[in-house]
Steps between C-alpha positions, in 0.01 A plus 500: 500500500249533217620817328568482130836531329544675167618310197769707330401396149570821313149645512418427863788647702291761678618414851866561416419802286313670783788423735748642250292814454474547875871448553600718203444807715786387724749504208563129532702436180421128487126552516519796264673277244235230556222752442668619181539144373141419582381807312704394198337158512156651564466306826217587731252610237523866398791593730737530207252638246312320226766322294251408230384860463856635490607243244207564268547875532851451362354335191544136596254217519518378860331166437693410185836607639435331835396168347767482232866508593754402237226363276377259767200517725594650836417283799525593864736272694314240702516535875320298765192691602203419722141492383472858628770769506563469871560254781443516873735437789303184579596371155865512610432309818329219311640539149360327196673442169515853360601653834776240539621588151521868592681425826752267338554754224589774748198712405337560838597803709393684814491881499548748784581871474643474152723201574455142389551159659534192283293197603643158424388146575695195618412185694132601532592832659484860381805718553429874507840657442619828647368820341722661236496838327641357176201503267692298243397190693138572408402306188218570259206265526554472875258481790542776759343476845514727807781394735287538813245253364763229467750521785407482870525831682614344827658169607459211548614427148788349306776691323802403294862608453700400190875477570758525221862391536765725336584487128148383414560185697262283701156643570258382766161597642422526871135502614418646842181488705442833679323495835199720579459791743858618474641823358819311411317271258299794363822684416650190339189458285520861377869461418416188298221669301668840467170673577667776703769561240788296641546128454758230562563470125869538408619503861792278607512260789677687778697221661483196726480514879673215689610340174522122533389504865182442696251779444643592160296764314506642149455879504321710239304818446555862409788723605385836629620774267301707257205271580469616861196715422326216316569256782344748741174452308493129583316366805677565829672192635370412841585131506266229621317528827668190643837334459515143375773250416635525148624212290664424169298663223355778714510855363590779742551875491859604569376794706168669563634855475797697377715441195414129464123531497461377141733203539425139586671179607407142411618226735676221310622289797326398822629582846551215746307713752264719297503867589187715511425810297211740453617578148398176324245579230518219245609149407671365189268247333713422196861566404676481836772294329562794267566727797721236665708479182522879494629496858788275391603736221815705566360783288149500646469877453526442124174303508208729424123499534406546135123467541236475770125517544192323631393136458130428447368142488273395217165350592450142393 
């Protein structure tokens, strides 16, 4: 947890530049555009050539032109920056003033295989959002850290789902504790982080089972379609070794094989005589009321998971 993140401050963007150069060979248009932009800005040292040399060769005075714009002295915009040009993962877990400023300003990201995950902070917790390929989310003067150094590789851990009602309506966050030693929770974690390509982002709730009755469950997950190959790369679902009673707030797999193996159910009402299941892999810690309200909605399939990721507590 002590590896260093790179401060994307214009001249020290080497980590992203190397990633862009590596990925350029795959014809990734987003990373190719990023590399081109970085060269234009002379990020990463000499990757884009010596701007000063090129400017002077064209007959200009680099220093004079750089320092005077419109008759006024040119000043770089002020951004929060640490005493050095980098921070460590441990700085996120026990953030001080400048790290808090970066987090609250949306300038901390995790990187994995050319994709980026935004890291936000709320209620003394870090939220590592699902990986995205859209490099427009990456801001200059940002801190970039390796994804694997931040998020847990296996449960137990906590994850979150952000639900959005239709027409930009109500939005609520659900936090789930995932149990250990279970392929079901491992798959759910990967679908929250997006580390295997797929994620729950932009997927609708799939319905309500036993609506308004004992044992009611809200259903969600991914429909098998063009994603069947990607889902095959996820951990195989073997269920838990032993069955146990499940209660309101428990998270279960809909099935351990077949076409529903990337779908889940969250119990929103208790049974008078609790049933047992070997497919329980998590428990809602926060936001059960949001799911209960969703279960009452006549258009529950119009409610979408608009974001998801991992929750990491801050050390006090």
